[in-house]
Amino acid sequence: MQGKVWERPTADFSPISCSDFPILPDDTIRDLNTDCRYLYEMCHAVINGHVPESLSVRRIGSLNLARWLTAAARVLRIYTSCPKENVIGAEFLSIFVIRVYFKVCVDSM
């Protein structure tokens, strides 16, 4: 999960469904810090099955155990760059990030 994961090309990945993922108002999105906004946008990209070029090359903060947002963002970015046949662990973690972790983050705002 370390390194420049944004330099990995995106692959043909399977979208992860989440019908109750929170849709935040634009003003709330603007108020999010950089790491949280990136995670929110990556969650939407994985749910929709497409990562825009501008998002796929955006740098992610350093991996640090105190910065769970960047760890979660890195998990999603790695998932989007894995070929479909090699995603079991990344898919499981991505499902957790989208369906559980980000919702907890939003609820705590």
C-alpha atoms as a PDB file:
ATOM      1  CA  MET A   1       0.000   0.000   0.000  1.00  0.00           C
ATOM      2  CA  GLN A   2       3.004   2.264   0.210  1.00  0.00           C
ATOM      3  CA  GLY A   3       4.570   4.029  -2.691  1.00  0.00           C
ATOM      4  CA  LYS A   4       3.077   6.037  -5.506  1.00  0.00           C
ATOM      5  CA  VAL A   5      -0.163   4.113  -6.026  1.00  0.00           C
ATOM      6  CA  TRP A   6      -1.500   6.965  -8.180  1.00  0.00           C
ATOM      7  CA  GLU A   7       1.076   6.008 -10.812  1.00  0.00           C
ATOM      8  CA  ARG A   8      -0.532   2.590 -11.316  1.00  0.00           C
ATOM      9  CA  PRO A   9      -2.817   2.501 -14.351  1.00  0.00           C
ATOM     10  CA  THR A  10      -6.464   1.868 -13.625  1.00  0.00           C
ATOM     11  CA  ALA A  11      -7.770  -1.527 -14.684  1.00  0.00           C
ATOM     12  CA  ASP A  12     -11.145  -2.926 -15.646  1.00  0.00           C
ATOM     13  CA  PHE A  13     -12.591  -3.370 -12.144  1.00  0.00           C
ATOM     14  CA  SER A  14     -16.024  -4.440 -10.933  1.00  0.00           C
ATOM     15  CA  PRO A  15     -18.152  -1.699  -9.387  1.00  0.00           C
ATOM     16  CA  ILE A  16     -19.079  -2.197  -5.734  1.00  0.00           C
ATOM     17  CA  SER A  17     -22.742  -1.555  -5.078  1.00  0.00           C
ATOM     18  CA  CYS A  18     -23.839   0.561  -2.141  1.00  0.00           C
ATOM     19  CA  SER A  19     -27.360   1.885  -2.516  1.00  0.00           C
ATOM     20  CA  ASP A  20     -27.258   3.855   0.725  1.00  0.00           C
ATOM     21  CA  PHE A  21     -23.908   5.567   0.236  1.00  0.00           C
ATOM     22  CA  PRO A  22     -24.264   9.173   1.449  1.00  0.00           C
ATOM     23  CA  ILE A  23     -24.568  11.883  -1.190  1.00  0.00           C
ATOM     24  CA  LEU A  24     -23.080  14.999   0.338  1.00  0.00           C
ATOM     25  CA  PRO A  25     -24.122  18.515  -0.662  1.00  0.00           C
ATOM     26  CA  ASP A  26     -21.569  20.459  -2.734  1.00  0.00           C
ATOM     27  CA  ASP A  27     -20.837  22.908   0.091  1.00  0.00           C
ATOM     28  CA  THR A  28     -20.077  20.021   2.461  1.00  0.00           C
ATOM     29  CA  ILE A  29     -17.759  18.443  -0.120  1.00  0.00           C
ATOM     30  CA  ARG A  30     -15.914  21.757  -0.511  1.00  0.00           C
ATOM     31  CA  ASP A  31     -15.452  21.910   3.279  1.00  0.00           C
ATOM     32  CA  LEU A  32     -13.894  18.428   3.490  1.00  0.00           C
ATOM     33  CA  ASN A  33     -10.151  18.245   3.970  1.00  0.00           C
ATOM     34  CA  THR A  34      -8.112  16.999   1.014  1.00  0.00           C
ATOM     35  CA  ASP A  35      -7.830  13.398   2.222  1.00  0.00           C
ATOM     36  CA  CYS A  36     -11.523  13.082   3.039  1.00  0.00           C
ATOM     37  CA  ARG A  37     -12.585  14.641  -0.282  1.00  0.00           C
ATOM     38  CA  TYR A  38     -10.329  12.251  -2.186  1.00  0.00           C
ATOM     39  CA  LEU A  39     -11.762   9.267  -0.306  1.00  0.00           C
ATOM     40  CA  TYR A  40     -15.325  10.465  -1.003  1.00  0.00           C
ATOM     41  CA  GLU A  41     -14.591  10.866  -4.722  1.00  0.00           C
ATOM     42  CA  MET A  42     -12.850   7.456  -4.888  1.00  0.00           C
ATOM     43  CA  CYS A  43     -15.820   5.800  -3.182  1.00  0.00           C
ATOM     44  CA  HIS A  44     -18.108   7.265  -5.843  1.00  0.00           C
ATOM     45  CA  ALA A  45     -15.733   6.178  -8.602  1.00  0.00           C
ATOM     46  CA  VAL A  46     -15.661   2.583  -7.334  1.00  0.00           C
ATOM     47  CA  ILE A  47     -19.448   2.530  -6.913  1.00  0.00           C
ATOM     48  CA  ASN A  48     -19.876   3.859 -10.487  1.00  0.00           C
ATOM     49  CA  GLY A  49     -17.209   1.570 -11.947  1.00  0.00           C
ATOM     50  CA  HIS A  50     -15.144   4.373 -13.489  1.00  0.00           C
ATOM     51  CA  VAL A  51     -12.254   6.451 -12.167  1.00  0.00           C
ATOM     52  CA  PRO A  52     -11.874   9.766 -13.999  1.00  0.00           C
ATOM     53  CA  GLU A  53      -8.328  10.455 -15.212  1.00  0.00           C
ATOM     54  CA  SER A  54      -8.043  13.530 -12.996  1.00  0.00           C
ATOM     55  CA  LEU A  55      -8.826  11.408  -9.947  1.00  0.00           C
ATOM     56  CA  SER A  56      -6.649   8.441 -10.898  1.00  0.00           C
ATOM     57  CA  VAL A  57      -3.481  10.547 -11.054  1.00  0.00           C
ATOM     58  CA  ARG A  58      -4.164  12.671  -7.989  1.00  0.00           C
ATOM     59  CA  ARG A  59      -1.506  12.204  -5.329  1.00  0.00           C
ATOM     60  CA  ILE A  60      -2.575  10.577  -2.081  1.00  0.00           C
ATOM     61  CA  GLY A  61      -1.180  11.536   1.317  1.00  0.00           C
ATOM     62  CA  SER A  62       1.542   9.461   2.918  1.00  0.00           C
ATOM     63  CA  LEU A  63       0.585   6.175   4.516  1.00  0.00           C
ATOM     64  CA  ASN A  64       0.573   6.605   8.267  1.00  0.00           C
ATOM     65  CA  LEU A  65      -1.302   4.575  10.864  1.00  0.00           C
ATOM     66  CA  ALA A  66      -2.659   7.798  12.338  1.00  0.00           C
ATOM     67  CA  ARG A  67      -4.137   8.730   8.945  1.00  0.00           C
ATOM     68  CA  TRP A  68      -6.749   6.065   8.291  1.00  0.00           C
ATOM     69  CA  LEU A  69      -8.335   8.188   5.562  1.00  0.00           C
ATOM     70  CA  THR A  70      -5.257   7.883   3.384  1.00  0.00           C
ATOM     71  CA  ALA A  71      -5.013   4.155   4.070  1.00  0.00           C
ATOM     72  CA  ALA A  72      -8.644   3.713   3.007  1.00  0.00           C
ATOM     73  CA  ALA A  73      -8.060   5.845  -0.105  1.00  0.00           C
ATOM     74  CA  ARG A  74      -5.020   3.758  -1.007  1.00  0.00           C
ATOM     75  CA  VAL A  75      -7.068   0.565  -0.676  1.00  0.00           C
ATOM     76  CA  LEU A  76      -9.620   1.914  -3.187  1.00  0.00           C
ATOM     77  CA  ARG A  77      -6.911   3.122  -5.562  1.00  0.00           C
ATOM     78  CA  ILE A  78      -5.175  -0.260  -5.478  1.00  0.00           C
ATOM     79  CA  TYR A  79      -8.515  -2.010  -6.085  1.00  0.00           C
ATOM     80  CA  THR A  80      -9.136   0.124  -9.171  1.00  0.00           C
ATOM     81  CA  SER A  81      -5.771  -0.848 -10.605  1.00  0.00           C
ATOM     82  CA  CYS A  82      -6.087  -4.616 -10.032  1.00  0.00           C
ATOM     83  CA  PRO A  83      -7.160  -6.907 -12.854  1.00  0.00           C
ATOM     84  CA  LYS A  84     -10.503  -8.551 -12.035  1.00  0.00           C
ATOM     85  CA  GLU A  85      -8.909 -11.946 -11.434  1.00  0.00           C
ATOM     86  CA  ASN A  86      -6.552 -10.605  -8.705  1.00  0.00           C
ATOM     87  CA  VAL A  87      -8.889  -8.584  -6.496  1.00  0.00           C
ATOM     88  CA  ILE A  88     -10.177 -10.831  -3.720  1.00  0.00           C
ATOM     89  CA  GLY A  89      -8.376  -9.108  -0.814  1.00  0.00           C
ATOM     90  CA  ALA A  90      -8.583  -5.643  -2.331  1.00  0.00           C
ATOM     91  CA  GLU A  91     -12.271  -6.126  -3.122  1.00  0.00           C
ATOM     92  CA  PHE A  92     -13.074  -7.225   0.431  1.00  0.00           C
ATOM     93  CA  LEU A  93     -11.276  -4.214   1.901  1.00  0.00           C
ATOM     94  CA  SER A  94     -12.879  -1.866  -0.653  1.00  0.00           C
ATOM     95  CA  ILE A  95     -16.345  -3.107   0.254  1.00  0.00           C
ATOM     96  CA  PHE A  96     -15.556  -2.388   3.910  1.00  0.00           C
ATOM     97  CA  VAL A  97     -14.266   1.110   3.109  1.00  0.00           C
ATOM     98  CA  ILE A  98     -17.345   2.013   1.050  1.00  0.00           C
ATOM     99  CA  ARG A  99     -20.097   0.327   3.048  1.00  0.00           C
ATOM    100  CA  VAL A 100     -18.787   0.844   6.585  1.00  0.00           C
ATOM    101  CA  TYR A 101     -15.739   3.059   7.077  1.00  0.00           C
ATOM    102  CA  PHE A 102     -16.718   6.109   5.031  1.00  0.00           C
ATOM    103  CA  LYS A 103     -20.250   6.112   6.462  1.00  0.00           C
ATOM    104  CA  VAL A 104     -18.795   6.182   9.984  1.00  0.00           C
ATOM    105  CA  CYS A 105     -16.579   9.097   8.937  1.00  0.00           C
ATOM    106  CA  VAL A 106     -19.568  11.016   7.582  1.00  0.00           C
ATOM    107  CA  ASP A 107     -21.653  10.309  10.685  1.00  0.00           C
ATOM    108  CA  SER A 108     -18.876  11.667  12.887  1.00  0.00           C
ATOM    109  CA  MET A 109     -18.643  14.986  10.996  1.00  0.00           C
END
